[in-house]
Amino acid sequence: MLRQRLTHIAMSLFVTWQTLAIVVAPAPGSYLSDALRTVMQPYLTLLRLDSQWDFFAPNVGEGSRLRYIVEDKDGRQHTFNPAKQLSWFHPNYFWVRGWYYAIMDDPEIYADAAIERFCKEHAALHPVAVTLLEMQEERFTREDFLAGKDRNDPHFFNARTIKHAQCPE
Amino acid sequence: MTFASFLRARLAALSDLWSRIWFQDRPTTPLEITRIGVGIALLIHYALATPYLSDLWGDNGWVPRDVAITNDPWSLSLLFGVTSPWQLAAFHYVFLASCVAFILGWRTSWVKWFLLIGQISYDHRDPLLFYGVDKILAALLFIMCLAPVGRAISLDRVRAVRAAKRKNLGATLPQFTSQWTGACTRLMQIQMATLFFYSAVSKLGGNDWWYGDAVWYVFTTDEHYSPILLRIFASQYWLVNLATYGTILIELGYVFLIWQRATRLYLLALALFLHAQFALLMGLYYFSFTMMMGHMGFVRPEWLTNLGLAWKTKIGAMEMIYDGRCGFCVRSMVWFLAFDGLQQIGIRNFRIDPSPVVSDEKMEKALYLVLPDGRALPGFEAYRYAVLRVPGLWWMVPFFYIPVLSRAVGTPVYNYIASHRSQISTIFISAQRGA
């Protein structure tokens, strides 16, 4: 009887804890949620439960596209849109984009390795240097569409140079 | 009534309410659907990652080890200890094998933990890959690790039934239920409802959703760009408003109405519809399928029971008549019937209970299956008929239904075994005694 009661109490305590974790993890910052989070953070991190559920929220937001320019030994420039080769039907559609976003967001960590990789990938061009660019999307409204404009028109992108580096010898 | 007794009564009532919310005796069947679905999703997802192992999780890949290892002592990964490509490959293939075991429900009680640890290890080793689907997977996998999954629609269940039938062929194992299953099911439900709640309210903070334009902008982003949909939406912009507000309404409605008996089925259908749209229109197949599996926590066990009963009624009762004197025959029956989870096939030992439909003379030559319409099928044809109509045996359909070949090989093999069953039985018994 005592064992049953203790089991019941233990189960109750755990489900309360787990429910709190489910609710606190995505909660916005507040005095209460921050206090609870201080206690729960190790548990949330260990089990990968520290997740937000803000898909396309609060706004859809404009994305960015990675471009890179390979300069060959003759000085010619070749522009590549690497995400274009990816297919919806393969999960690398999102994996590779995750890497591209990391290159754009944290170039000090990821840019050099990416440049080295692109140099190797395009070895047939005899690359000398690679320039990484972030093409930041501008809003494309319904009015733009009805006016006959193309979403991929350069007018709807801001180009930002992420890094320019020589290819390794 | 004194204050103390009033308090005692209130506490008792609260305790009773708490138990009714959390600790209802429930079967694991809805969680098993989640288990199978999540296992399939993980298997396909990570199997497709195989050619990219070194890029995704290798030391010379996208995320160097020293970048992945953060100062957070709780951000742990078994892959931090992997120092060579063969170790990474071994980890990966063991993970894939665990996915298969998880789907089949084989040794589920420990396989599920390896799956969870593996999934978290992959996530922490390369955080760049972590997106929506991985968040929900982590949550669902953990709950399934806590829950006693593998007790139904699984090889573990088949093994348990087989053990019972070895002692008594007619034995049936009751459906596993427990209060802890009820608690874990409730946790999964709370997880899904919380997810939808935060998803909805975080959207309401933005103008895109508030003014009904969000769905238009989704399809203008590079990730989900669709010129066909934009053309349709531009001319029928009311569809954008409908889809935008509809998404929020479904997410919010789900949070409050999914709990009600009268509305659960409709909100489930709406949620599944929503995710089907994400899959088909946005290419979010993995995410959508995983979310659908999460929603299975709201499937009532009685729906599945009724579905099973409807199936049994549609197919009709079958009776397998066997030779109880033949040890090999009985063992074969044990093995075969262990997969008959819906108990569609009755049994009759013609030695002690002769059949009014099939003569003993015919029974000496083959096992028979008596059909609902009174026909009796012998041997190979009996098995062939049954495997198509018993869900637990559907995995055997490819073997029994290869055009021409199945019958050409199966019938003579069966007839040989049937006519030599005494000798085969003796060989088996000798082998067992020797072992």
Coordinates of C-alpha atoms in Angstrom, one line a residue:
Chain A
M1 CA 0.0 0.0 0.0
L2 CA 2.8 2.4 1.0
R3 CA 4.8 1.3 -2.0
Q4 CA 1.8 2.0 -4.3
R5 CA 1.3 5.4 -2.8
L6 CA 5.0 6.3 -3.1
T7 CA 4.9 5.1 -6.7
H8 CA 1.9 7.3 -7.4
I9 CA 3.5 10.3 -5.8
A10 CA 6.8 9.7 -7.8
M11 CA 4.8 9.5 -11.0
S12 CA 2.8 12.6 -10.2
L13 CA 6.0 14.6 -9.4
F14 CA 7.6 13.5 -12.7
V15 CA 4.6 14.3 -14.9
T16 CA 4.4 17.7 -13.2
W17 CA 8.1 18.3 -13.8
Q18 CA 7.8 17.2 -17.5
T19 CA 4.7 19.3 -18.0
L20 CA 6.5 22.4 -16.6
A21 CA 9.4 21.7 -18.9
I22 CA 7.1 21.5 -21.9
V23 CA 5.5 24.8 -21.0
V24 CA 8.5 26.7 -19.8
A25 CA 10.9 25.8 -22.7
P26 CA 9.1 27.9 -25.3
A27 CA 7.8 30.5 -22.9
P28 CA 8.9 34.2 -23.5
G29 CA 11.2 35.7 -21.0
S30 CA 9.7 36.8 -17.8
Y31 CA 10.7 36.9 -14.1
L32 CA 8.8 33.6 -13.5
S33 CA 9.9 31.7 -16.6
D34 CA 13.5 32.8 -16.2
A35 CA 13.5 31.6 -12.6
L36 CA 12.1 28.2 -13.6
R37 CA 14.4 28.0 -16.6
T38 CA 17.4 28.5 -14.3
V39 CA 16.4 25.2 -12.6
M40 CA 15.3 23.4 -15.7
Q41 CA 18.0 24.4 -18.2
P42 CA 20.3 21.5 -17.7
Y43 CA 17.4 19.0 -18.2
L44 CA 16.2 20.9 -21.3
T45 CA 19.6 21.1 -22.9
L46 CA 20.6 17.4 -22.1
L47 CA 17.4 16.1 -23.7
R48 CA 17.2 18.7 -26.4
L49 CA 13.8 19.9 -25.2
D50 CA 14.8 23.6 -25.2
S51 CA 12.8 24.5 -28.3
Q52 CA 10.7 27.4 -29.5
W53 CA 7.7 26.8 -31.6
D54 CA 7.8 30.1 -33.4
F55 CA 7.5 28.8 -37.0
F56 CA 7.4 31.7 -39.4
A57 CA 6.6 33.9 -36.4
P58 CA 6.1 36.7 -35.5
N59 CA 6.6 37.5 -39.2
V60 CA 7.5 35.3 -42.1
G61 CA 10.7 37.2 -42.6
E62 CA 12.9 37.5 -45.6
G63 CA 15.4 34.9 -46.2
S64 CA 18.9 35.0 -47.6
R65 CA 20.6 33.1 -50.4
L66 CA 24.2 32.1 -50.5
R67 CA 26.0 32.9 -53.8
Y68 CA 29.7 32.5 -54.5
I69 CA 31.9 33.8 -57.2
V70 CA 34.9 31.7 -58.3
E71 CA 37.7 33.7 -60.0
D72 CA 39.8 31.6 -62.3
K73 CA 43.4 32.1 -63.2
D74 CA 42.4 34.1 -66.3
G75 CA 40.5 36.5 -64.2
R76 CA 37.1 35.3 -65.3
Q77 CA 34.3 35.2 -62.7
H78 CA 31.9 32.3 -62.4
T79 CA 28.8 32.8 -60.3
F80 CA 27.1 29.9 -58.5
N81 CA 23.8 29.6 -56.8
P82 CA 24.5 26.4 -54.8
A83 CA 20.9 26.0 -53.4
K84 CA 19.5 25.7 -56.8
Q85 CA 20.6 22.1 -57.2
L86 CA 18.8 20.9 -54.0
S87 CA 15.5 19.0 -54.2
W88 CA 12.6 19.3 -51.9
F89 CA 12.4 15.5 -51.8
H90 CA 15.7 15.0 -50.2
P91 CA 16.4 16.1 -46.6
N92 CA 19.7 17.7 -47.7
Y93 CA 17.5 20.5 -49.0
F94 CA 17.3 21.7 -45.4
W95 CA 20.7 20.4 -44.1
V96 CA 22.7 22.2 -46.8
R97 CA 20.7 25.4 -46.3
G98 CA 21.4 25.2 -42.6
W99 CA 25.1 25.2 -43.5
Y100 CA 24.7 28.1 -45.9
Y101 CA 22.9 30.1 -43.2
A102 CA 25.7 29.3 -40.8
I103 CA 28.2 30.6 -43.4
M104 CA 26.2 33.8 -43.8
D105 CA 25.5 34.3 -40.1
D106 CA 28.9 33.3 -38.6
P107 CA 31.5 33.8 -41.4
E108 CA 34.3 34.0 -38.9
I109 CA 33.7 30.3 -38.0
Y110 CA 32.5 28.8 -41.3
A111 CA 33.6 31.0 -44.2
D112 CA 37.2 29.8 -44.6
A113 CA 36.3 26.1 -44.7
A114 CA 33.5 26.8 -47.1
I115 CA 35.8 28.7 -49.5
E116 CA 38.3 25.8 -49.3
R117 CA 35.5 23.4 -50.1
F118 CA 34.3 25.5 -53.1
C119 CA 37.8 25.8 -54.4
K120 CA 38.2 22.0 -54.4
E121 CA 34.8 21.5 -55.9
H122 CA 35.6 23.7 -58.9
A123 CA 39.2 22.6 -59.3
A124 CA 38.5 22.2 -63.0
L125 CA 38.2 25.9 -63.3
H126 CA 41.7 26.4 -61.8
P127 CA 40.3 28.8 -59.2
V128 CA 42.4 31.5 -57.7
A129 CA 39.9 33.1 -55.3
V130 CA 36.3 32.7 -54.1
T131 CA 34.0 35.5 -52.9
L132 CA 31.1 34.5 -50.7
L133 CA 28.0 36.7 -51.0
E134 CA 24.8 36.9 -49.1
M135 CA 21.8 37.8 -51.2
Q136 CA 19.3 39.3 -48.8
E137 CA 15.7 39.0 -50.0
E138 CA 13.5 42.0 -50.1
R139 CA 9.8 41.8 -49.8
F140 CA 8.0 40.7 -52.9
T141 CA 4.4 41.7 -52.6
R142 CA 1.3 40.8 -54.5
E143 CA 1.4 44.2 -56.2
D144 CA 4.9 43.5 -57.5
F145 CA 3.7 40.2 -58.9
L146 CA 0.7 41.8 -60.6
A147 CA 2.9 44.5 -62.0
G148 CA 4.7 41.7 -63.9
K149 CA 7.9 41.8 -61.8
D150 CA 9.9 38.6 -61.2
R151 CA 10.7 37.5 -57.7
N152 CA 14.2 36.6 -58.8
D153 CA 14.8 40.1 -60.3
P154 CA 18.0 41.5 -58.8
H155 CA 15.9 44.5 -57.7
F156 CA 14.6 42.4 -54.9
F157 CA 17.9 41.5 -53.4
N158 CA 20.6 43.2 -51.5
A159 CA 24.0 41.7 -52.0
R160 CA 26.5 41.7 -49.1
T161 CA 30.0 40.4 -49.4
I162 CA 30.7 37.9 -46.7
K163 CA 34.3 37.1 -47.4
H164 CA 36.8 37.1 -50.2
A165 CA 39.8 34.8 -50.0
Q166 CA 42.4 33.1 -52.1
C167 CA 42.2 29.4 -52.8
P168 CA 44.7 27.3 -51.0
E169 CA 47.7 26.3 -53.2
Chain B
M1 CA -18.5 18.9 9.3
T2 CA -15.3 20.2 10.8
F3 CA -12.8 22.1 8.8
A4 CA -10.4 19.2 8.9
S5 CA -12.9 16.8 7.5
F6 CA -13.9 19.3 4.8
L7 CA -10.3 19.7 3.9
R8 CA -9.8 15.9 3.8
A9 CA -12.8 15.6 1.5
R10 CA -11.6 18.3 -0.9
L11 CA -8.1 16.8 -1.0
A12 CA -9.6 13.4 -1.7
A13 CA -11.7 14.9 -4.5
L14 CA -8.6 16.6 -6.0
S15 CA -6.6 13.5 -5.8
D16 CA -9.3 11.6 -7.6
L17 CA -9.5 14.3 -10.3
W18 CA -5.7 14.2 -10.6
S19 CA -5.8 10.4 -11.1
R20 CA -8.6 10.7 -13.7
I21 CA -6.6 13.2 -15.7
W22 CA -3.2 11.6 -15.5
F23 CA -3.5 7.9 -14.5
Q24 CA -6.2 6.3 -16.5
D25 CA -5.5 2.7 -17.4
R26 CA -4.7 2.8 -21.1
P27 CA -3.4 0.6 -23.8
T28 CA -0.3 1.6 -25.7
T29 CA -1.8 1.2 -29.2
P30 CA -1.9 5.0 -30.0
L31 CA 1.7 5.4 -28.9
E32 CA 2.6 2.3 -31.0
I33 CA 1.4 4.1 -34.1
T34 CA 3.6 7.1 -33.1
R35 CA 6.5 4.6 -32.5
I36 CA 6.2 3.0 -35.9
G37 CA 5.7 6.4 -37.7
V38 CA 8.6 8.1 -35.9
G39 CA 10.8 5.0 -36.5
I40 CA 10.0 5.1 -40.3
A41 CA 10.7 8.8 -40.5
L42 CA 14.0 8.5 -38.6
L43 CA 15.1 5.6 -40.7
I44 CA 14.5 7.3 -44.1
H45 CA 15.9 10.6 -42.9
Y46 CA 19.1 9.2 -41.5
A47 CA 19.5 6.6 -44.2
L48 CA 19.5 9.4 -46.8
A49 CA 22.2 11.1 -44.7
T50 CA 24.6 8.1 -45.2
P51 CA 26.4 9.6 -48.3
Y52 CA 26.9 12.8 -46.3
L53 CA 28.2 11.4 -43.1
S54 CA 31.6 13.0 -43.1
D55 CA 30.2 16.4 -44.2
L56 CA 27.4 16.4 -41.6
W57 CA 29.1 14.9 -38.5
G58 CA 32.8 14.3 -39.4
D59 CA 35.8 16.1 -38.1
N60 CA 36.5 17.5 -41.5
G61 CA 32.9 18.4 -42.2
W62 CA 30.8 21.5 -41.9
V63 CA 31.1 21.9 -38.2
P64 CA 34.6 21.3 -36.7
R65 CA 34.5 19.4 -33.4
D66 CA 35.9 22.3 -31.4
V67 CA 33.1 24.5 -32.7
A68 CA 30.4 21.9 -31.8
I69 CA 31.8 21.4 -28.3
T70 CA 30.4 24.4 -26.5
N71 CA 30.9 25.5 -22.9
D72 CA 27.6 24.1 -21.9
P73 CA 28.4 20.9 -20.0
W74 CA 24.9 19.5 -20.7
S75 CA 25.3 19.7 -24.5
L76 CA 26.5 16.2 -24.8
S77 CA 27.0 13.9 -27.8
L78 CA 28.5 10.4 -28.2
L79 CA 29.9 11.7 -31.5
F80 CA 32.3 14.0 -29.6
G81 CA 34.2 10.8 -28.7
V82 CA 34.2 9.6 -32.3
T83 CA 37.7 10.1 -33.7
S84 CA 37.7 8.3 -37.0
P85 CA 35.4 7.7 -40.0
W86 CA 34.9 4.0 -39.3
Q87 CA 33.6 4.9 -35.8
L88 CA 31.2 7.4 -37.2
A89 CA 30.0 4.8 -39.8
A90 CA 29.6 2.2 -37.1
F91 CA 27.6 4.6 -34.9
H92 CA 25.5 5.5 -37.9
Y93 CA 24.7 1.9 -38.9
V94 CA 23.9 0.9 -35.4
F95 CA 21.5 3.9 -35.2
L96 CA 19.9 2.8 -38.5
A97 CA 19.6 -0.8 -37.2
S98 CA 18.0 0.6 -34.0
C99 CA 15.5 2.5 -36.2
V100 CA 14.5 -0.8 -37.9
A101 CA 14.2 -2.5 -34.5
F102 CA 12.1 0.4 -33.2
I103 CA 9.7 0.2 -36.2
L104 CA 9.3 -3.6 -35.7
G105 CA 9.1 -3.3 -31.9
W106 CA 12.0 -5.6 -31.3
R107 CA 13.6 -5.3 -27.8
T108 CA 11.9 -1.9 -27.7
S109 CA 12.6 -1.3 -24.0
W110 CA 16.2 -0.6 -24.6
V111 CA 16.4 0.1 -28.4
K112 CA 14.3 3.3 -27.8
W113 CA 16.9 4.7 -25.5
F114 CA 19.7 4.2 -28.0
L115 CA 17.5 6.0 -30.6
L116 CA 17.0 8.9 -28.2
I117 CA 20.7 9.1 -27.3
G118 CA 21.6 8.7 -31.0
Q119 CA 19.3 11.5 -32.1
I120 CA 20.5 13.9 -29.4
S121 CA 24.1 13.0 -30.3
Y122 CA 23.5 13.9 -33.9
D123 CA 21.8 17.1 -32.9
H124 CA 24.5 18.3 -30.6
R125 CA 27.4 17.3 -32.9
D126 CA 26.0 19.4 -35.8
P127 CA 23.6 22.0 -34.5
L128 CA 23.3 23.5 -38.0
L129 CA 21.0 20.7 -39.0
F130 CA 18.6 21.2 -36.1
Y131 CA 15.3 22.5 -37.4
G132 CA 11.6 22.2 -36.6
V133 CA 11.3 18.5 -37.1
D134 CA 14.3 17.7 -34.8
K135 CA 12.6 19.7 -32.0
I136 CA 9.5 17.7 -32.1
L137 CA 11.4 14.5 -32.5
A138 CA 13.4 15.1 -29.4
A139 CA 10.1 15.7 -27.5
L140 CA 8.3 12.7 -28.9
L141 CA 11.2 10.3 -28.6
F142 CA 11.7 11.2 -24.9
I143 CA 8.1 10.5 -24.1
M144 CA 8.2 7.2 -25.9
C145 CA 11.3 6.3 -23.9
L146 CA 9.3 6.9 -20.8
A147 CA 6.3 5.0 -22.0
P148 CA 6.1 1.2 -22.1
V149 CA 6.0 1.2 -25.9
G150 CA 6.5 -2.1 -27.7
R151 CA 3.7 -3.9 -25.9
A152 CA 1.4 -3.9 -28.9
I153 CA 1.8 -4.0 -32.7
S154 CA 5.4 -5.3 -32.2
L155 CA 7.7 -8.3 -32.4
D156 CA 7.9 -8.0 -28.6
R157 CA 4.2 -8.7 -28.4
V158 CA 4.5 -11.5 -30.9
R159 CA 7.2 -13.0 -28.7
A160 CA 5.0 -12.8 -25.6
V161 CA 2.0 -14.3 -27.4
R162 CA 4.2 -17.1 -28.8
A163 CA 5.4 -17.9 -25.3
A164 CA 1.8 -18.1 -24.0
K165 CA 0.7 -20.3 -27.0
R166 CA 3.6 -22.7 -26.6
K167 CA 2.0 -23.7 -23.3
N168 CA -1.5 -23.7 -24.7
L169 CA -2.3 -23.0 -28.3
G170 CA -5.6 -21.6 -27.5
A171 CA -4.2 -19.1 -25.0
T172 CA -4.8 -15.4 -25.6
L173 CA -2.7 -12.7 -24.0
P174 CA -4.8 -9.7 -22.7
Q175 CA -4.0 -6.3 -24.1
F176 CA -1.4 -4.5 -22.0
T177 CA -2.8 -1.5 -20.2
S178 CA -1.3 0.6 -17.4
Q179 CA -1.8 3.9 -15.7
W180 CA 1.7 4.9 -16.6
T181 CA 0.8 4.5 -20.3
G182 CA -2.1 6.9 -19.6
A183 CA 0.3 9.4 -18.1
C184 CA 2.7 9.2 -21.0
T185 CA -0.2 9.5 -23.5
R186 CA -1.3 12.6 -21.6
L187 CA 2.3 14.0 -21.8
M188 CA 2.3 13.6 -25.5
Q189 CA -1.0 15.3 -25.8
I190 CA 0.1 18.2 -23.7
Q191 CA 3.3 18.5 -25.8
M192 CA 1.3 18.7 -29.0
A193 CA -1.2 21.2 -27.6
T194 CA 1.5 23.4 -26.1
L195 CA 3.3 23.3 -29.4
F196 CA 0.3 24.5 -31.3
F197 CA -0.5 27.1 -28.6
Y198 CA 2.9 28.7 -28.8
S199 CA 2.9 28.4 -32.6
A200 CA -0.4 30.3 -32.8
V201 CA 0.2 33.0 -30.2
S202 CA 3.7 33.8 -31.5
K203 CA 2.2 34.3 -35.0
L204 CA -0.4 36.8 -33.7
G205 CA 2.4 39.1 -32.6
G206 CA 3.3 39.8 -36.3
N207 CA 1.7 41.9 -39.0
D208 CA 2.1 39.2 -41.6
W209 CA -0.3 36.9 -39.7
W210 CA -2.5 39.7 -38.2
Y211 CA -3.3 41.2 -41.6
G212 CA -3.7 37.8 -43.4
D213 CA -0.7 38.0 -45.7
A214 CA 1.7 35.5 -44.2
V215 CA 1.0 32.6 -46.6
W216 CA 1.8 34.8 -49.6
Y217 CA 5.2 35.7 -48.1
V218 CA 5.9 32.1 -47.2
F219 CA 5.8 31.2 -50.9
T220 CA 8.0 34.1 -51.9
T221 CA 10.9 32.9 -49.8
D222 CA 13.7 31.0 -51.4
E223 CA 13.1 27.9 -49.4
H224 CA 9.4 27.5 -50.4
Y225 CA 9.3 29.6 -53.6
S226 CA 6.4 28.5 -55.8
P227 CA 5.6 30.6 -58.9
I228 CA 2.5 28.4 -59.6
L229 CA 1.0 29.1 -56.2
L230 CA 1.9 32.8 -56.4
R231 CA 0.1 33.0 -59.7
I232 CA -3.0 31.5 -58.2
F233 CA -2.8 33.6 -55.0
A234 CA -2.2 36.8 -56.9
S235 CA -5.5 36.5 -58.7
Q236 CA -7.4 34.9 -55.8
Y237 CA -5.9 36.7 -52.8
W238 CA -8.8 35.6 -50.6
L239 CA -7.1 32.2 -50.6
V240 CA -4.1 33.7 -48.9
N241 CA -6.2 35.3 -46.2
L242 CA -8.2 32.1 -45.7
A243 CA -5.0 30.0 -45.4
T244 CA -3.3 32.5 -43.1
Y245 CA -6.2 32.9 -40.7
G246 CA -7.2 29.2 -41.1
T247 CA -3.7 28.2 -39.9
I248 CA -4.1 30.2 -36.7
L249 CA -7.6 29.1 -36.1
I250 CA -6.7 25.5 -36.5
E251 CA -3.7 25.8 -34.2
L252 CA -5.7 27.7 -31.5
G253 CA -8.8 25.7 -31.9
Y254 CA -6.8 22.5 -31.5
V255 CA -5.4 23.7 -28.1
F256 CA -8.9 24.0 -26.6
L257 CA -11.2 21.7 -28.5
I258 CA -8.9 18.6 -29.0
W259 CA -9.7 17.5 -25.4
Q260 CA -13.5 17.3 -26.0
R261 CA -15.0 14.0 -27.0
A262 CA -17.4 15.7 -29.5
T263 CA -14.8 17.7 -31.3
R264 CA -11.6 15.7 -31.0
L265 CA -12.1 13.8 -34.3
Y266 CA -12.7 17.1 -36.2
L267 CA -9.7 18.9 -34.8
L268 CA -7.5 15.8 -35.4
A269 CA -8.7 15.8 -39.0
L270 CA -8.0 19.6 -39.4
A271 CA -4.5 19.2 -37.9
L272 CA -3.7 16.3 -40.2
F273 CA -5.0 18.4 -43.1
L274 CA -2.8 21.3 -42.1
H275 CA 0.3 19.2 -42.0
A276 CA -0.6 17.6 -45.3
Q277 CA -0.6 21.1 -46.8
F278 CA 2.8 21.8 -45.3
A279 CA 4.1 18.6 -46.9
L280 CA 2.6 19.0 -50.3
L281 CA 3.0 22.7 -50.8
M282 CA 6.1 23.5 -48.8
G283 CA 8.1 20.3 -49.2
L284 CA 8.1 19.7 -45.5
Y285 CA 7.6 16.0 -45.7
Y286 CA 9.7 14.8 -42.8
F287 CA 8.4 17.6 -40.5
S288 CA 4.7 17.1 -41.4
F289 CA 4.8 13.3 -41.1
T290 CA 6.5 13.5 -37.7
M291 CA 3.9 16.0 -36.5
M292 CA 1.1 13.8 -37.7
M293 CA 2.6 11.0 -35.6
G294 CA 2.6 13.3 -32.6
H295 CA -1.1 13.9 -33.1
M296 CA -1.7 10.1 -32.8
G297 CA -1.5 10.6 -29.1
F298 CA -5.1 11.9 -29.4
V299 CA -6.3 8.8 -31.1
R300 CA -8.7 7.1 -28.8
P301 CA -8.0 3.4 -28.2
E302 CA -11.7 2.6 -28.7
W303 CA -11.4 4.0 -32.3
L304 CA -8.6 1.4 -33.0
T305 CA -10.6 -1.3 -31.3
N306 CA -13.7 -0.5 -33.4
L307 CA -11.5 -0.5 -36.5
G308 CA -10.2 -3.9 -35.6
L309 CA -13.7 -5.2 -35.0
A310 CA -14.9 -3.7 -38.2
W311 CA -12.1 -5.5 -40.0
K312 CA -12.8 -8.8 -38.3
T313 CA -16.5 -8.5 -39.2
K314 CA -15.7 -7.6 -42.8
I315 CA -13.3 -10.5 -43.2
G316 CA -15.4 -13.0 -41.2
A317 CA -14.4 -15.7 -38.9
M318 CA -11.8 -18.2 -40.0
E319 CA -11.0 -21.6 -38.4
M320 CA -7.7 -23.4 -38.8
I321 CA -7.9 -27.1 -38.4
Y322 CA -4.7 -28.8 -37.4
D323 CA -3.2 -32.1 -36.3
G324 CA -2.7 -31.8 -32.6
R325 CA -0.6 -35.0 -32.5
C326 CA 2.1 -33.4 -34.7
G327 CA 4.5 -31.4 -32.6
F328 CA 5.9 -29.6 -35.7
C329 CA 2.4 -28.6 -36.8
V330 CA 1.5 -27.2 -33.4
R331 CA 4.8 -25.2 -33.3
S332 CA 4.1 -23.9 -36.7
M333 CA 0.6 -22.9 -35.6
V334 CA 2.1 -21.1 -32.5
W335 CA 4.5 -19.2 -34.8
F336 CA 1.7 -18.3 -37.3
L337 CA -1.0 -17.4 -34.8
A338 CA 1.4 -15.2 -32.7
F339 CA 1.0 -12.6 -35.5
D340 CA -2.8 -12.7 -35.4
G341 CA -3.2 -9.7 -33.1
L342 CA -6.9 -9.3 -33.9
Q343 CA -7.5 -13.0 -33.2
Q344 CA -9.3 -13.5 -36.5
I345 CA -8.3 -17.2 -36.7
G346 CA -10.0 -19.8 -34.5
I347 CA -8.4 -23.2 -34.1
R348 CA -9.6 -26.8 -34.0
N349 CA -7.5 -29.9 -33.2
F350 CA -9.2 -32.5 -35.4
R351 CA -7.8 -35.3 -33.2
I352 CA -10.0 -34.4 -30.3
D353 CA -12.6 -32.2 -32.0
P354 CA -13.3 -33.4 -35.5
S355 CA -14.5 -30.9 -38.0
P356 CA -18.0 -31.1 -39.5
V357 CA -16.6 -29.5 -42.7
V358 CA -13.4 -31.4 -43.4
S359 CA -13.1 -35.1 -43.0
D360 CA -10.3 -36.7 -40.9
E361 CA -9.0 -38.4 -44.0
K362 CA -8.3 -35.1 -45.6
M363 CA -6.9 -33.7 -42.4
E364 CA -4.3 -36.5 -42.4
K365 CA -2.8 -34.9 -45.5
A366 CA -2.9 -31.2 -44.8
L367 CA -4.0 -28.4 -42.5
Y368 CA -7.2 -26.8 -43.5
L369 CA -8.7 -23.3 -43.2
V370 CA -12.5 -23.1 -43.1
L371 CA -13.7 -19.8 -44.5
P372 CA -16.7 -17.7 -43.4
D373 CA -18.7 -19.0 -46.5
G374 CA -18.0 -22.6 -45.4
R375 CA -15.4 -23.4 -48.0
A376 CA -12.3 -25.2 -46.8
L377 CA -8.8 -24.4 -48.2
P378 CA -5.9 -26.9 -47.7
G379 CA -2.3 -26.3 -46.9
F380 CA -0.5 -23.7 -48.8
E381 CA -3.8 -22.2 -50.1
A382 CA -5.0 -21.9 -46.5
Y383 CA -1.9 -19.8 -45.5
R384 CA -2.1 -17.8 -48.7
Y385 CA -5.7 -16.9 -48.0
A386 CA -5.0 -16.0 -44.3
V387 CA -1.9 -13.8 -44.8
L388 CA -3.8 -11.4 -47.0
R389 CA -6.6 -11.0 -44.5
V390 CA -4.8 -10.9 -41.2
P391 CA -3.0 -7.5 -40.7
G392 CA -0.2 -9.0 -38.6
L393 CA 0.6 -11.4 -41.5
W394 CA 0.7 -8.8 -44.2
W395 CA 4.5 -8.8 -44.2
M396 CA 4.3 -12.3 -45.6
V397 CA 2.1 -11.3 -48.6
P398 CA 5.1 -10.8 -51.0
F399 CA 6.2 -14.4 -50.4
F400 CA 2.7 -15.9 -51.0
Y401 CA 1.7 -13.7 -53.9
I402 CA 4.6 -13.7 -56.4
P403 CA 2.7 -14.6 -59.6
V404 CA 3.1 -18.2 -60.6
L405 CA 6.3 -18.7 -58.5
S406 CA 4.7 -18.6 -55.1
R407 CA 2.3 -21.4 -55.9
A408 CA 4.8 -23.3 -58.0
V409 CA 7.2 -23.5 -55.1
G410 CA 5.0 -23.1 -52.1
T411 CA 2.5 -25.9 -52.8
P412 CA 5.0 -28.7 -53.3
V413 CA 7.1 -27.5 -50.4
Y414 CA 4.0 -27.6 -48.1
N415 CA 2.9 -30.9 -49.4
Y416 CA 6.3 -32.4 -48.8
I417 CA 6.4 -31.0 -45.2
A418 CA 2.9 -32.2 -44.5
S419 CA 3.5 -35.7 -45.7
H420 CA 6.8 -36.0 -43.7
R421 CA 5.6 -34.0 -40.7
S422 CA 6.1 -36.9 -38.2
Q423 CA 9.7 -37.3 -39.3
I424 CA 10.3 -33.6 -39.2
S425 CA 8.7 -33.4 -35.7
T426 CA 11.0 -36.2 -34.5
I427 CA 14.1 -34.3 -35.9
F428 CA 13.0 -31.1 -34.2
I429 CA 12.5 -32.9 -30.8
S430 CA 15.8 -34.6 -31.0
A431 CA 17.5 -31.4 -31.9
Q432 CA 15.9 -29.6 -29.0
R433 CA 16.9 -32.4 -26.6
G434 CA 20.4 -32.3 -28.0
A435 CA 20.6 -28.6 -27.4

